[in-house]
């Protein structure tokens, strides 16, 4: 039985789906089991990182666990306690979702966000794997509202290209790491097949929608204010704008072959992701 935390989220929900499809027994953790939409046959349990007893019960009897512990840059470290709970429950194999750029000092505040969790998992005594994916293709779902309202796509990262990755491919790498000790002690950086910028992503989306899309460049000195105006806290805006500066300067253009190396097939392109999610952008 494999425990999946963050089971209702972008990556965790895909990990649940892919494991269930392969006939693996899955226990999905959420703070709100009644609201969770998960595949038939999947055990759903209540668990909250801020309630250690609930996590001890959730991990009980697991052969492996997928850990999505750092859920918001607005909160402090939730990873370390989560990893301790998995370790204390004796889960022998742990896979942690981290992020690309961890440890790269040029990234600013994001650099250290996953560090306590990476350290804790590598010292946990379990067979561990860390995934540091690039920017998710699904981040562009935030463009759906402006696009549907006829407004421009906001561009906070200029022509900075990123190895945009399909969440299904991140999940596929996680699934392999959850099912075999072959990946123990490895840090993978799942990326898409090419580095692309926001204007290039918008062009792909525009072609799929069959209509032009305007892209509005937000100058770096206005990014922070734009985020606060959109309802984000000052702390979030500060960290996120440092991340945007890093991308804008070409810091996140890394493309790896890790998806193919681990899963045996090429990563999906951004165009593949758009094709399968086009309905989200149409009225
Ligand atoms: N977006 C990107 O481009 C990107 C790129 C690289 C890495 N990442 C990493 O991806 C991670 C986020 O993964 P995601 O996007 O799949 O997550 P997500 O879609 O934001 O979902 C968050 C999940 O965490 C659960 N959760 C939140 N607080 C919880 C708590 N206190 N106790 C238990 N569960 C809790 C939520 O479950 P319930 O609400 O059901 O309880 C939900 O399933 C972050 O660590 C980030 O660094 C993101």
Tab-separated table of C-alpha atoms and ligand atoms in Angstrom:
chain	number	residue	atom	x	y	z
A	1	UNK	CA	0.000	0.000	0.000
A	2	UNK	CA	1.343	3.390	-0.996
A	3	UNK	CA	0.373	6.600	0.799
A	4	UNK	CA	-0.034	9.736	-1.319
A	5	UNK	CA	-0.057	13.112	0.387
A	6	UNK	CA	-1.232	16.160	-1.543
A	7	UNK	CA	-3.588	13.628	-3.160
A	8	UNK	CA	-6.086	16.261	-4.300
A	9	UNK	CA	-3.356	18.514	-5.740
A	10	UNK	CA	-1.822	18.863	-9.174
A	11	UNK	CA	0.865	16.176	-8.899
A	12	UNK	CA	-0.556	13.984	-6.105
A	13	UNK	CA	-3.892	13.481	-7.888
A	14	UNK	CA	-2.027	12.253	-10.992
A	15	UNK	CA	0.166	9.944	-8.899
A	16	UNK	CA	-3.001	8.462	-7.358
A	17	UNK	CA	-4.596	8.036	-10.785
A	18	UNK	CA	-1.557	6.385	-12.376
A	19	UNK	CA	-0.947	4.025	-9.448
A	20	UNK	CA	-4.631	3.034	-9.299
A	21	UNK	CA	-4.557	2.398	-13.052
A	22	UNK	CA	-1.649	0.008	-12.482
A	23	UNK	CA	-3.663	-1.848	-9.840
A	24	UNK	CA	-1.546	-0.643	-6.904
A	25	UNK	CA	-3.267	-0.265	-3.536
A	26	UNK	CA	-3.325	3.457	-2.730
A	27	UNK	CA	-4.211	5.469	0.367
A	28	UNK	CA	-4.921	9.103	-0.492
A	29	UNK	CA	-4.489	11.756	2.207
A	30	UNK	CA	-6.536	14.950	2.312
A	31	UNK	CA	-7.776	17.335	4.988
A	32	UNK	CA	-11.269	16.944	3.629
A	33	UNK	CA	-12.158	13.404	2.467
A	34	UNK	CA	-15.803	14.336	1.764
A	35	UNK	CA	-14.792	16.877	-0.874
A	36	UNK	CA	-12.062	14.764	-2.517
A	37	UNK	CA	-12.737	13.501	-6.057
A	38	UNK	CA	-10.516	10.431	-6.382
A	39	UNK	CA	-10.718	7.279	-8.505
A	40	UNK	CA	-13.037	4.446	-7.489
A	41	UNK	CA	-11.439	1.955	-5.119
A	42	UNK	CA	-8.871	4.360	-3.681
A	43	UNK	CA	-8.839	4.514	0.137
A	44	UNK	CA	-9.223	8.135	1.227
A	45	UNK	CA	-8.184	9.175	4.741
A	46	UNK	CA	-8.149	12.457	6.630
A	47	UNK	CA	-4.691	13.795	7.349
A	48	UNK	CA	-3.407	17.247	8.202
A	49	UNK	CA	0.305	18.081	8.403
A	50	UNK	CA	-0.489	20.316	11.368
A	51	UNK	CA	-2.048	17.349	13.224
A	52	UNK	CA	0.788	14.781	13.714
A	53	UNK	CA	-1.560	12.069	15.053
A	54	UNK	CA	-3.580	12.135	11.858
A	55	UNK	CA	-0.388	11.712	9.797
A	56	UNK	CA	0.888	8.858	12.019
A	57	UNK	CA	-2.388	7.024	11.355
A	58	UNK	CA	-2.231	7.851	7.637
A	59	UNK	CA	1.293	6.379	7.239
A	60	UNK	CA	0.575	3.240	9.278
A	61	UNK	CA	1.358	0.097	7.283
A	62	UNK	CA	2.592	1.877	4.138
A	63	UNK	CA	5.305	0.358	1.917
A	64	UNK	CA	6.063	3.725	0.339
A	65	UNK	CA	4.878	7.329	0.538
A	66	UNK	CA	4.747	10.339	-1.775
A	67	UNK	CA	5.364	13.536	0.167
A	68	UNK	CA	4.024	16.924	-0.911
A	69	UNK	CA	4.919	18.691	2.318
A	70	UNK	CA	5.854	22.243	1.319
A	71	UNK	CA	2.520	23.430	0.084
A	72	UNK	CA	2.798	27.193	0.146
A	73	UNK	CA	5.597	29.726	0.096
A	74	UNK	CA	3.434	31.695	2.510
A	75	UNK	CA	3.840	29.081	5.257
A	76	UNK	CA	6.969	27.928	7.081
A	77	UNK	CA	8.462	24.426	6.929
A	78	UNK	CA	5.784	21.717	7.027
A	79	UNK	CA	8.051	19.126	5.417
A	80	UNK	CA	10.273	18.176	8.343
A	81	UNK	CA	7.431	17.089	10.641
A	82	UNK	CA	5.769	15.214	7.786
A	83	UNK	CA	8.970	13.306	7.016
A	84	UNK	CA	9.462	12.575	10.728
A	85	UNK	CA	5.935	11.141	10.887
A	86	UNK	CA	6.646	8.874	7.891
A	87	UNK	CA	9.974	7.804	9.382
A	88	UNK	CA	8.426	7.089	12.825
A	89	UNK	CA	5.736	4.995	11.146
A	90	UNK	CA	8.556	2.956	9.558
A	91	UNK	CA	7.673	3.694	5.919
A	92	UNK	CA	10.649	2.155	4.078
A	93	UNK	CA	10.529	4.173	0.822
A	94	UNK	CA	9.905	7.916	0.549
A	95	UNK	CA	9.589	10.155	-2.509
A	96	UNK	CA	9.605	13.897	-1.933
A	97	UNK	CA	8.285	16.554	-4.303
A	98	UNK	CA	10.794	19.425	-4.275
A	99	UNK	CA	11.468	22.077	-6.935
A	100	UNK	CA	14.053	22.930	-9.557
A	101	UNK	CA	16.611	25.506	-8.420
A	102	UNK	CA	16.743	24.232	-4.825
A	103	UNK	CA	20.221	25.133	-3.588
A	104	UNK	CA	20.854	27.637	-6.424
A	105	UNK	CA	21.658	30.874	-4.587
A	106	UNK	CA	20.692	33.020	-7.613
A	107	UNK	CA	17.080	31.930	-7.139
A	108	UNK	CA	16.622	34.105	-4.031
A	109	UNK	CA	14.222	33.038	-1.259
A	110	UNK	CA	12.990	29.989	-3.187
A	111	UNK	CA	16.468	28.481	-2.914
A	112	UNK	CA	15.998	27.360	0.655
A	113	UNK	CA	12.273	26.580	0.601
A	114	UNK	CA	12.734	22.816	0.129
A	115	UNK	CA	16.101	22.500	1.846
A	116	UNK	CA	14.910	21.407	5.323
A	117	UNK	CA	12.751	18.696	3.728
A	118	UNK	CA	15.517	17.510	1.392
A	119	UNK	CA	17.891	17.264	4.347
A	120	UNK	CA	15.325	15.476	6.526
A	121	UNK	CA	14.489	12.891	3.873
A	122	UNK	CA	18.119	12.153	3.075
A	123	UNK	CA	18.767	11.553	6.792
A	124	UNK	CA	15.529	9.608	7.366
A	125	UNK	CA	17.055	6.154	7.011
A	126	UNK	CA	14.403	5.287	4.386
A	127	UNK	CA	15.181	4.638	0.706
A	128	UNK	CA	14.569	8.175	-0.556
A	129	UNK	CA	14.134	9.902	-3.912
A	130	UNK	CA	13.806	13.653	-4.467
A	131	UNK	CA	12.007	15.133	-7.482
A	132	UNK	CA	12.902	18.701	-8.442
A	133	UNK	CA	10.591	19.407	-11.377
A	134	UNK	CA	10.673	22.519	-13.529
A	135	UNK	CA	7.715	24.865	-13.904
A	136	UNK	CA	4.398	23.009	-14.364
A	137	UNK	CA	2.509	23.458	-17.649
A	138	UNK	CA	-0.625	23.690	-15.492
A	139	UNK	CA	0.569	27.020	-14.038
A	140	UNK	CA	-0.821	28.573	-17.213
A	141	UNK	CA	-4.350	27.653	-16.075
A	142	UNK	CA	-4.099	31.049	-14.317
A	143	UNK	CA	-4.312	32.564	-17.807
A	144	UNK	CA	-7.745	31.013	-18.413
A	145	UNK	CA	-9.689	33.833	-16.718
A	146	UNK	CA	-7.963	36.714	-18.581
A	147	UNK	CA	-8.105	34.820	-21.885
A	148	UNK	CA	-11.826	34.109	-21.479
A	149	UNK	CA	-12.385	37.762	-20.563
A	150	UNK	CA	-10.543	38.902	-23.703
A	151	UNK	CA	-7.640	40.303	-21.680
A	152	UNK	CA	-3.933	39.816	-22.420
A	153	UNK	CA	-1.802	37.027	-20.990
A	154	UNK	CA	0.345	38.572	-18.222
A	155	UNK	CA	4.070	38.034	-18.785
A	156	UNK	CA	6.243	38.496	-15.714
A	157	UNK	CA	9.291	36.648	-17.027
A	158	UNK	CA	10.083	38.343	-20.350
A	159	UNK	CA	11.761	35.991	-22.808
A	160	UNK	CA	13.214	33.818	-20.039
A	161	UNK	CA	12.702	30.209	-21.081
A	162	UNK	CA	11.870	27.306	-18.748
A	163	UNK	CA	11.803	23.540	-19.181
A	164	UNK	CA	8.022	23.571	-18.679
A	165	UNK	CA	6.912	20.092	-17.643
A	166	UNK	CA	3.560	18.318	-17.875
A	167	UNK	CA	2.358	17.354	-14.358
A	168	UNK	CA	1.502	13.892	-15.741
A	169	UNK	CA	5.212	13.361	-16.466
A	170	UNK	CA	6.264	14.514	-12.990
A	171	UNK	CA	3.732	12.032	-11.590
A	172	UNK	CA	5.020	9.268	-13.874
A	173	UNK	CA	8.541	9.739	-12.501
A	174	UNK	CA	7.142	9.681	-8.950
A	175	UNK	CA	5.260	6.443	-9.680
A	176	UNK	CA	8.445	4.676	-10.826
A	177	UNK	CA	10.332	5.905	-7.752
A	178	UNK	CA	7.489	4.742	-5.482
A	179	UNK	CA	7.472	1.257	-6.982
A	180	UNK	CA	11.190	0.423	-6.974
A	181	UNK	CA	14.305	0.917	-4.858
A	182	UNK	CA	16.208	1.373	-8.134
A	183	UNK	CA	15.745	5.134	-7.706
A	184	UNK	CA	16.903	5.318	-4.083
A	185	UNK	CA	19.370	8.089	-3.280
A	186	UNK	CA	18.645	9.911	-6.562
A	187	UNK	CA	17.633	13.508	-7.192
A	188	UNK	CA	15.712	13.863	-10.459
A	189	UNK	CA	14.895	17.101	-12.292
A	190	UNK	CA	11.853	16.305	-14.451
A	191	UNK	CA	11.506	18.846	-17.277
A	192	UNK	CA	9.724	19.056	-20.589
A	193	UNK	CA	11.584	18.410	-23.859
A	194	UNK	CA	12.474	22.060	-24.518
A	195	UNK	CA	12.869	25.396	-22.743
A	196	UNK	CA	10.081	27.804	-23.685
A	197	UNK	CA	9.175	31.353	-22.681
A	198	UNK	CA	5.774	32.848	-21.834
A	199	UNK	CA	5.391	34.456	-25.321
A	200	UNK	CA	6.192	31.040	-26.878
A	201	UNK	CA	3.658	29.314	-24.617
A	202	UNK	CA	1.048	31.945	-25.494
A	203	UNK	CA	1.756	31.386	-29.215
A	204	UNK	CA	1.146	27.637	-28.803
A	205	UNK	CA	-2.083	28.321	-26.916
A	206	UNK	CA	-3.150	30.869	-29.517
A	207	UNK	CA	-2.645	28.380	-32.345
A	208	UNK	CA	-4.651	25.715	-30.492
A	209	UNK	CA	-7.470	28.190	-29.777
A	210	UNK	CA	-7.412	29.432	-33.366
A	211	UNK	CA	-7.349	33.097	-32.381
A	212	UNK	CA	-4.661	35.670	-31.565
A	213	UNK	CA	-3.670	36.212	-27.945
A	214	UNK	CA	-2.114	39.410	-26.737
A	215	UNK	CA	0.764	39.146	-24.251
A	216	UNK	CA	1.265	41.994	-21.831
A	217	UNK	CA	4.792	42.455	-20.498
A	218	UNK	CA	4.886	43.429	-16.811
A	219	UNK	CA	8.177	45.222	-16.062
A	220	UNK	CA	10.217	43.654	-13.279
A	221	UNK	CA	9.778	46.644	-10.952
A	222	UNK	CA	5.992	46.291	-11.253
A	223	UNK	CA	5.760	42.515	-10.788
A	224	UNK	CA	5.573	42.683	-7.013
A	225	UNK	CA	2.887	45.374	-7.023
A	226	UNK	CA	0.916	43.426	-9.642
A	227	UNK	CA	0.912	40.345	-7.399
A	228	UNK	CA	-0.231	42.290	-4.336
A	229	UNK	CA	-2.948	43.922	-6.469
A	230	UNK	CA	-4.031	40.398	-7.478
A	231	UNK	CA	-4.547	39.547	-3.790
A	232	UNK	CA	-1.207	37.939	-2.843
A	233	UNK	CA	0.551	38.789	0.419
A	234	UNK	CA	3.681	40.980	0.454
A	235	UNK	CA	5.747	37.947	1.506
A	236	UNK	CA	4.495	35.881	-1.411
A	237	UNK	CA	5.011	38.740	-3.855
A	238	UNK	CA	8.575	39.289	-2.695
A	239	UNK	CA	9.568	35.621	-3.054
A	240	UNK	CA	7.721	35.127	-6.299
A	241	UNK	CA	9.184	38.247	-7.896
A	242	UNK	CA	12.692	37.033	-7.007
A	243	UNK	CA	11.785	33.760	-8.765
A	244	UNK	CA	10.515	35.700	-11.773
A	245	UNK	CA	13.760	37.669	-11.956
A	246	UNK	CA	15.685	34.383	-11.945
A	247	UNK	CA	13.591	33.055	-14.842
A	248	UNK	CA	13.768	36.349	-16.753
A	249	UNK	CA	17.572	36.230	-16.542
A	250	UNK	CA	17.609	32.750	-18.054
A	251	UNK	CA	18.286	30.974	-14.728
A	252	UNK	CA	15.602	28.308	-15.196
A	253	UNK	CA	16.308	27.215	-18.772
A	254	UNK	CA	17.503	23.757	-17.708
A	255	UNK	CA	16.240	20.832	-19.779
A	256	UNK	CA	17.025	17.305	-18.630
A	257	UNK	CA	16.314	13.819	-19.946
A	258	UNK	CA	15.166	12.582	-16.537
A	259	UNK	CA	11.550	11.885	-17.567
A	260	UNK	CA	12.736	9.618	-20.381
A	261	UNK	CA	15.502	8.077	-18.266
A	262	UNK	CA	13.051	7.051	-15.541
A	263	UNK	CA	9.851	6.292	-17.473
A	264	UNK	CA	11.333	5.062	-20.764
A	265	UNK	CA	9.347	7.536	-22.883
A	266	UNK	CA	9.862	11.102	-24.043
A	267	UNK	CA	8.315	13.918	-21.983
A	268	UNK	CA	5.160	15.592	-23.273
A	269	UNK	CA	5.471	19.020	-24.885
A	270	UNK	CA	3.577	22.132	-23.778
A	271	UNK	CA	1.498	21.711	-26.969
A	272	UNK	CA	0.511	18.206	-25.755
A	273	UNK	CA	-0.639	19.655	-22.429
A	274	UNK	CA	-2.594	22.426	-24.191
A	275	UNK	CA	-4.344	19.941	-26.472
A	276	UNK	CA	-5.601	17.983	-23.439
A	277	UNK	CA	-6.662	21.064	-21.438
A	278	UNK	CA	-8.017	23.372	-24.132
A	279	UNK	CA	-11.529	23.368	-22.655
A	280	UNK	CA	-10.230	25.290	-19.624
A	281	UNK	CA	-9.444	28.266	-21.908
A	282	UNK	CA	-12.701	28.409	-23.822
A	283	UNK	CA	-15.811	30.149	-22.581
B	1	LIG	N1	3.886	24.919	-9.690
B	1	LIG	C1	5.096	24.688	-10.137
B	1	LIG	O1	5.482	25.118	-11.244
B	1	LIG	C2	6.052	23.852	-9.340
B	1	LIG	C3	7.282	23.513	-9.919
B	1	LIG	C4	8.176	22.728	-9.179
B	1	LIG	C5	7.823	22.275	-7.900
B	1	LIG	N2	6.613	22.633	-7.374
B	1	LIG	C6	6.300	22.141	-6.026
B	1	LIG	O2	5.074	21.464	-6.019
B	1	LIG	C7	4.557	21.487	-4.683
B	1	LIG	C8	3.044	21.649	-4.743
B	1	LIG	O3	2.512	20.538	-5.406
B	1	LIG	P1	1.134	20.604	-6.168
B	1	LIG	O4	1.162	21.775	-7.112
B	1	LIG	O5	0.843	19.249	-6.698
B	1	LIG	O6	0.160	20.937	-4.975
B	1	LIG	P2	-1.221	21.732	-5.022
B	1	LIG	O7	-1.945	21.453	-6.301
B	1	LIG	O8	-0.949	23.134	-4.632
B	1	LIG	O9	-2.021	21.010	-3.858
B	1	LIG	C9	-1.629	21.104	-2.533
B	1	LIG	C10	-2.003	19.794	-1.835
B	1	LIG	O10	-1.531	19.845	-0.487
B	1	LIG	C11	-2.561	19.442	0.385
B	1	LIG	N3	-2.393	20.168	1.637
B	1	LIG	C12	-2.262	21.523	1.797
B	1	LIG	N4	-2.109	21.813	3.102
B	1	LIG	C13	-2.174	20.619	3.776
B	1	LIG	C14	-2.102	20.265	5.154
B	1	LIG	N5	-1.945	21.177	6.121
B	1	LIG	N6	-2.199	18.958	5.484
B	1	LIG	C15	-2.386	18.012	4.532
B	1	LIG	N7	-2.462	18.289	3.204
B	1	LIG	C16	-2.358	19.577	2.845
B	1	LIG	C17	-3.866	19.764	-0.328
B	1	LIG	O11	-4.803	18.799	0.073
B	1	LIG	P3	-6.256	19.116	0.727
B	1	LIG	O12	-6.579	20.552	0.447
B	1	LIG	O13	-7.158	18.131	0.024
B	1	LIG	O14	-6.070	18.788	2.157
B	1	LIG	C18	-3.483	19.542	-1.804
B	1	LIG	O15	-3.700	18.210	-2.176
B	1	LIG	C19	5.286	22.609	-3.939
B	1	LIG	O16	6.112	22.052	-2.949
B	1	LIG	C20	6.124	23.275	-5.027
B	1	LIG	O17	7.381	23.714	-4.580
B	1	LIG	C21	5.737	23.399	-8.061
